[in-house]
Amino acid sequence: MDAPPNSPPDEPAALQDARREPALTLPGALTAYIALLAVIHLRVLLPPELENWTIDVFGFIPKRYDSSLLNLAIPGGAGAKVWTFVTYSLLHANLTHLGFNVLWLLPFGSALARRFGPVRFYLFLAVTAAAGALAHLLTHEHAVAPMIGASASVSGAMAAAIRFAFVRGSFLSFSRSDADTAAKVPALPLLRALRDGRVMGFLSVWFGVNIIFGIGAIGVATEGATVAWQAHIGGFFAGLLLFSLFDPVPRTRPDAADASSQDISDRI
């Protein structure tokens, strides 16, 4: 009778803690990555000459690898031929470009960061960025315009996440669990995932949007900035195919994987 009406005396402590938990929490690895992108974007406050130099040194320029141009002077030297495969992904053209990539990273990057842990997560972003740069290089062999943007890594994160996103209890499932549990459900084998109608629907929409509209990484050194959609596809395929090399969550048996992919199934 003496207990306050809104605080039952026998309410479990875990439930009280859950009620105090913020509605949206991001894993530390993703928060740190977004903060890094934001800090690096402050380069736009530099004098124009210094900002252009930064883009030339850390942006990905296919012409840098053209052996026929022995006397071409591009800032960065030989070292830039190595580090720009990754560093370009940390630069963005403007706040809209940065905000768009961060927006897509919130759901998919959050799930991956929880699943992989910081080291695997950062390494995965670097590998998918490099795959995107390689795809851009193969399709823009003589391009002089620097490519910048995290879109290849974002695309890789989206591809990796759909390997488990629709499994029962995961974050795109109708019966999702809490964030940590949803991020660590066993993933489907690649071939089995590609037989899932929801995965194929996602793939169709993603490829359609990227090929038609080409939203994401931008070449900034040209009058009419173009979109490096091939880099998105390179990062996406790398994320889809290399996911298993980074995934620390044990696989289920084939029959269990089939069952877990259906939200309405009674078998797990």
Coordinates of N, CA, C and O in Angstrom, one line a residue, residues 107-197:
P107 N 21.8 1.7 -39.7 CA 21.3 0.3 -39.5 C 22.2 -0.8 -39.9 O 22.4 -1.7 -39.1
F108 N 22.8 -0.7 -41.0 CA 23.7 -1.8 -41.5 C 25.0 -1.9 -40.9 O 25.5 -2.9 -40.5
G109 N 25.7 -0.7 -40.7 CA 27.0 -0.6 -40.1 C 26.8 -1.0 -38.6 O 27.7 -1.6 -38.0
S110 N 25.7 -0.6 -38.0 CA 25.5 -0.9 -36.6 C 25.5 -2.4 -36.3 O 26.1 -2.9 -35.4
A111 N 24.7 -3.1 -37.2 CA 24.6 -4.5 -37.0 C 25.9 -5.2 -37.2 O 26.3 -6.1 -36.5
L112 N 26.7 -4.7 -38.2 CA 28.0 -5.4 -38.5 C 29.0 -5.1 -37.4 O 29.8 -6.0 -37.0
A113 N 29.0 -3.9 -36.9 CA 29.9 -3.5 -35.8 C 29.7 -4.4 -34.5 O 30.6 -4.8 -33.9
R114 N 28.4 -4.6 -34.2 CA 28.0 -5.4 -33.1 C 28.5 -6.9 -33.3 O 28.9 -7.6 -32.4
R115 N 28.3 -7.3 -34.6 CA 28.6 -8.7 -34.9 C 30.1 -9.0 -35.0 O 30.6 -10.0 -34.5
F116 N 30.8 -8.1 -35.7 CA 32.3 -8.3 -35.9 C 33.2 -7.9 -34.8 O 34.2 -8.5 -34.6
G117 N 32.8 -6.9 -34.0 CA 33.7 -6.3 -33.1 C 34.5 -5.2 -33.8 O 34.6 -5.2 -35.0
P118 N 35.2 -4.3 -33.0 CA 35.9 -3.2 -33.7 C 37.0 -3.6 -34.7 O 37.0 -3.0 -35.8
V119 N 37.9 -4.5 -34.4 CA 39.0 -4.8 -35.3 C 38.5 -5.4 -36.6 O 38.9 -4.9 -37.7
R120 N 37.6 -6.4 -36.5 CA 37.1 -7.0 -37.8 C 36.3 -5.9 -38.5 O 36.3 -5.9 -39.8
F121 N 35.5 -5.1 -37.8 CA 34.7 -4.1 -38.5 C 35.5 -3.1 -39.3 O 35.2 -2.8 -40.5
Y122 N 36.6 -2.6 -38.7 CA 37.4 -1.6 -39.4 C 38.2 -2.3 -40.5 O 38.3 -1.7 -41.6
L123 N 38.6 -3.5 -40.3 CA 39.3 -4.2 -41.4 C 38.4 -4.4 -42.6 O 38.7 -4.3 -43.7
F124 N 37.1 -4.8 -42.2 CA 36.1 -5.0 -43.3 C 35.9 -3.8 -44.1 O 35.8 -3.8 -45.3
L125 N 35.7 -2.6 -43.4 CA 35.5 -1.4 -44.1 C 36.7 -1.1 -45.0 O 36.5 -0.6 -46.2
A126 N 37.9 -1.3 -44.6 CA 39.1 -1.1 -45.4 C 39.1 -2.0 -46.6 O 39.4 -1.5 -47.7
V127 N 38.8 -3.3 -46.4 CA 38.8 -4.2 -47.5 C 37.8 -3.9 -48.6 O 38.1 -3.9 -49.8
T128 N 36.6 -3.5 -48.2 CA 35.5 -3.2 -49.1 C 35.8 -1.9 -49.8 O 35.5 -1.7 -51.0
A129 N 36.5 -0.9 -49.1 CA 36.9 0.3 -49.7 C 37.9 0.0 -50.8 O 37.8 0.6 -51.9
A130 N 38.9 -0.9 -50.6 CA 39.9 -1.2 -51.5 C 39.3 -1.9 -52.7 O 39.7 -1.7 -53.9
A131 N 38.3 -2.8 -52.5 CA 37.6 -3.5 -53.6 C 36.9 -2.5 -54.5 O 36.8 -2.6 -55.7
G132 N 36.2 -1.4 -53.8 CA 35.6 -0.4 -54.6 C 36.6 0.4 -55.5 O 36.3 0.7 -56.6
A133 N 37.7 0.7 -54.9 CA 38.8 1.4 -55.6 C 39.3 0.6 -56.8 O 39.5 1.1 -57.9
L134 N 39.4 -0.7 -56.6 CA 39.9 -1.6 -57.7 C 38.9 -1.6 -58.8 O 39.3 -1.5 -60.0
A135 N 37.6 -1.7 -58.5 CA 36.6 -1.7 -59.5 C 36.6 -0.4 -60.3 O 36.4 -0.4 -61.5
H136 N 36.8 0.7 -59.6 CA 36.8 2.0 -60.2 C 38.0 2.1 -61.1 O 38.0 2.7 -62.2
L137 N 39.2 1.6 -60.7 CA 40.4 1.6 -61.5 C 40.2 0.8 -62.8 O 40.6 1.3 -63.8
L138 N 39.6 -0.3 -62.7 CA 39.5 -1.2 -63.8 C 38.5 -0.6 -64.9 O 38.6 -0.9 -66.1
T139 N 37.6 0.3 -64.4 CA 36.6 0.8 -65.3 C 36.9 2.3 -65.7 O 36.2 2.9 -66.5
H140 N 37.9 2.9 -65.0 CA 38.3 4.3 -65.3 C 39.8 4.4 -65.3 O 40.4 5.2 -64.6
E141 N 40.4 3.7 -66.2 CA 41.8 3.5 -66.2 C 42.6 4.8 -66.4 O 43.6 5.0 -65.7
H142 N 42.1 5.8 -67.1 CA 42.8 7.0 -67.4 C 42.2 8.2 -66.7 O 42.5 9.3 -67.1
A143 N 41.3 8.0 -65.8 CA 40.6 9.1 -65.2 C 41.5 9.9 -64.3 O 42.3 9.4 -63.6
V144 N 41.4 11.3 -64.4 CA 42.2 12.2 -63.6 C 41.4 12.6 -62.3 O 42.1 13.0 -61.3
A145 N 40.1 12.6 -62.4 CA 39.3 13.1 -61.3 C 39.5 12.2 -60.1 O 39.3 11.0 -60.2
P146 N 39.8 12.8 -58.9 CA 39.9 12.0 -57.7 C 38.5 11.4 -57.3 O 37.5 12.1 -57.4
M147 N 38.4 10.2 -56.8 CA 37.2 9.6 -56.3 C 37.3 9.7 -54.8 O 38.3 9.3 -54.2
I148 N 36.2 10.1 -54.1 CA 36.2 10.2 -52.7 C 34.8 9.7 -52.2 O 33.9 9.7 -53.0
G149 N 34.8 9.3 -50.9 CA 33.5 8.9 -50.3 C 33.5 7.5 -49.8 O 34.2 6.6 -50.3
A150 N 32.8 7.2 -48.8 CA 32.7 5.9 -48.1 C 31.7 5.0 -48.7 O 31.4 3.9 -48.1
S151 N 31.1 5.3 -49.9 CA 30.0 4.6 -50.4 C 30.4 3.1 -50.7 O 29.5 2.2 -50.6
A152 N 31.6 2.8 -51.1 CA 32.0 1.4 -51.4 C 31.9 0.6 -50.1 O 31.4 -0.5 -50.1
S153 N 32.4 1.2 -49.0 CA 32.4 0.5 -47.7 C 31.0 0.4 -47.2 O 30.6 -0.6 -46.6
V154 N 30.1 1.4 -47.4 CA 28.7 1.4 -47.0 C 28.0 0.3 -47.8 O 27.3 -0.5 -47.2
S155 N 28.3 0.2 -49.1 CA 27.7 -0.9 -49.9 C 28.1 -2.2 -49.5 O 27.3 -3.2 -49.4
G156 N 29.4 -2.4 -49.1 CA 29.9 -3.7 -48.6 C 29.2 -4.0 -47.3 O 28.9 -5.2 -47.0
A157 N 29.0 -3.0 -46.4 CA 28.3 -3.3 -45.1 C 26.9 -3.8 -45.4 O 26.4 -4.7 -44.7
M158 N 26.2 -3.1 -46.3 CA 24.8 -3.5 -46.7 C 24.8 -5.0 -47.2 O 23.9 -5.7 -46.8
A159 N 25.7 -5.3 -48.1 CA 25.8 -6.6 -48.6 C 26.0 -7.7 -47.6 O 25.4 -8.7 -47.6
A160 N 27.0 -7.4 -46.7 CA 27.3 -8.4 -45.6 C 26.1 -8.5 -44.7 O 25.8 -9.6 -44.2
A161 N 25.4 -7.4 -44.4 CA 24.3 -7.5 -43.4 C 23.2 -8.3 -43.9 O 22.5 -9.0 -43.1
I162 N 22.9 -8.3 -45.2 CA 21.8 -9.1 -45.7 C 22.0 -10.6 -45.6 O 21.1 -11.4 -45.8
R163 N 23.3 -11.0 -45.3 CA 23.5 -12.4 -45.1 C 22.8 -12.9 -43.9 O 22.6 -14.1 -43.8
F164 N 22.5 -12.0 -43.0 CA 21.8 -12.4 -41.7 C 20.6 -11.6 -41.4 O 19.8 -11.9 -40.5
A165 N 20.4 -10.5 -42.1 CA 19.4 -9.5 -41.8 C 18.0 -10.0 -41.7 O 17.1 -9.6 -40.9
F166 N 17.7 -11.0 -42.6 CA 16.3 -11.5 -42.7 C 16.1 -12.8 -41.9 O 14.9 -13.3 -41.9
V167 N 17.1 -13.3 -41.3 CA 17.0 -14.5 -40.5 C 16.1 -14.2 -39.3 O 16.2 -13.1 -38.7
R168 N 15.3 -15.1 -38.9 CA 14.4 -14.9 -37.7 C 15.2 -14.4 -36.5 O 16.2 -15.0 -36.1
G169 N 14.7 -13.3 -36.0 CA 15.3 -12.7 -34.8 C 16.3 -11.6 -35.1 O 16.7 -10.8 -34.3
S170 N 16.7 -11.4 -36.4 CA 17.6 -10.4 -36.8 C 16.9 -9.1 -37.1 O 15.7 -9.0 -36.9
F171 N 17.7 -8.0 -37.4 CA 17.2 -6.7 -37.4 C 16.2 -6.3 -38.5 O 15.5 -5.3 -38.4
L172 N 16.1 -7.1 -39.6 CA 15.1 -6.9 -40.6 C 14.0 -8.0 -40.6 O 13.2 -8.1 -41.5
S173 N 14.0 -8.7 -39.5 CA 13.0 -9.8 -39.3 C 11.8 -9.2 -38.7 O 11.8 -8.2 -37.9
F174 N 10.6 -9.9 -39.0 CA 9.4 -9.4 -38.3 C 9.4 -9.8 -36.9 O 8.6 -9.2 -36.1
S175 N 10.2 -10.7 -36.4 CA 10.3 -11.1 -35.0 C 11.7 -10.8 -34.5 O 12.3 -11.7 -34.0
R176 N 12.1 -9.6 -34.6 CA 13.5 -9.2 -34.2 C 13.7 -9.3 -32.7 O 12.8 -9.1 -31.9
S177 N 14.9 -9.5 -32.3 CA 15.3 -9.5 -30.9 C 15.9 -8.2 -30.5 O 15.9 -7.3 -31.3
D178 N 16.6 -8.1 -29.4 CA 17.3 -6.9 -29.0 C 18.5 -6.7 -29.9 O 18.8 -7.6 -30.6
A179 N 19.1 -5.5 -30.0 CA 20.1 -5.2 -31.0 C 21.3 -6.2 -31.0 O 21.7 -6.6 -32.0
D180 N 21.8 -6.5 -29.8 CA 22.9 -7.4 -29.7 C 22.6 -8.8 -30.2 O 23.4 -9.4 -31.0
T181 N 21.5 -9.3 -29.8 CA 21.0 -10.7 -30.2 C 20.7 -10.7 -31.7 O 21.1 -11.6 -32.4
A182 N 20.0 -9.6 -32.2 CA 19.7 -9.5 -33.6 C 20.9 -9.5 -34.5 O 20.9 -10.0 -35.6
A183 N 22.0 -8.9 -34.0 CA 23.2 -8.8 -34.8 C 24.0 -10.1 -34.9 O 24.9 -10.2 -35.7
K184 N 23.7 -11.1 -34.0 CA 24.5 -12.3 -33.9 C 23.8 -13.5 -34.2 O 24.2 -14.6 -33.7
V185 N 22.7 -13.5 -34.9 CA 22.0 -14.7 -35.3 C 22.9 -15.4 -36.4 O 23.6 -14.7 -37.1
P186 N 22.8 -16.7 -36.4 CA 23.7 -17.4 -37.4 C 23.3 -17.0 -38.8 O 22.1 -16.8 -39.2
A187 N 24.3 -16.7 -39.7 CA 24.0 -16.3 -41.1 C 23.7 -17.5 -42.0 O 24.1 -18.6 -41.7
L188 N 23.0 -17.2 -43.1 CA 22.7 -18.2 -44.0 C 23.9 -18.4 -45.0 O 24.6 -17.4 -45.3
P189 N 24.2 -19.6 -45.4 CA 25.2 -19.8 -46.5 C 24.8 -18.9 -47.7 O 23.7 -18.7 -47.9
L190 N 25.8 -18.5 -48.4 CA 25.6 -17.5 -49.5 C 24.6 -18.1 -50.5 O 23.6 -17.3 -50.9
L191 N 24.7 -19.3 -51.0 CA 23.8 -19.8 -52.0 C 22.4 -19.9 -51.5 O 21.4 -19.7 -52.2
R192 N 22.3 -20.3 -50.2 CA 20.9 -20.4 -49.6 C 20.3 -19.0 -49.4 O 19.1 -18.8 -49.6
A193 N 21.1 -18.0 -49.1 CA 20.7 -16.6 -48.9 C 20.2 -16.1 -50.3 O 19.1 -15.4 -50.3
L194 N 20.8 -16.5 -51.4 CA 20.4 -16.0 -52.7 C 19.2 -16.7 -53.2 O 18.6 -16.3 -54.2
R195 N 18.7 -17.7 -52.5 CA 17.4 -18.3 -52.8 C 16.3 -17.7 -52.0 O 15.1 -18.1 -52.2
D196 N 16.6 -16.8 -51.1 CA 15.6 -16.1 -50.3 C 15.0 -15.0 -51.1 O 15.7 -14.1 -51.6
G197 N 13.7 -14.9 -51.3 CA 13.0 -13.9 -52.1 C 13.3 -12.5 -51.5 O 13.4 -11.5 -52.3

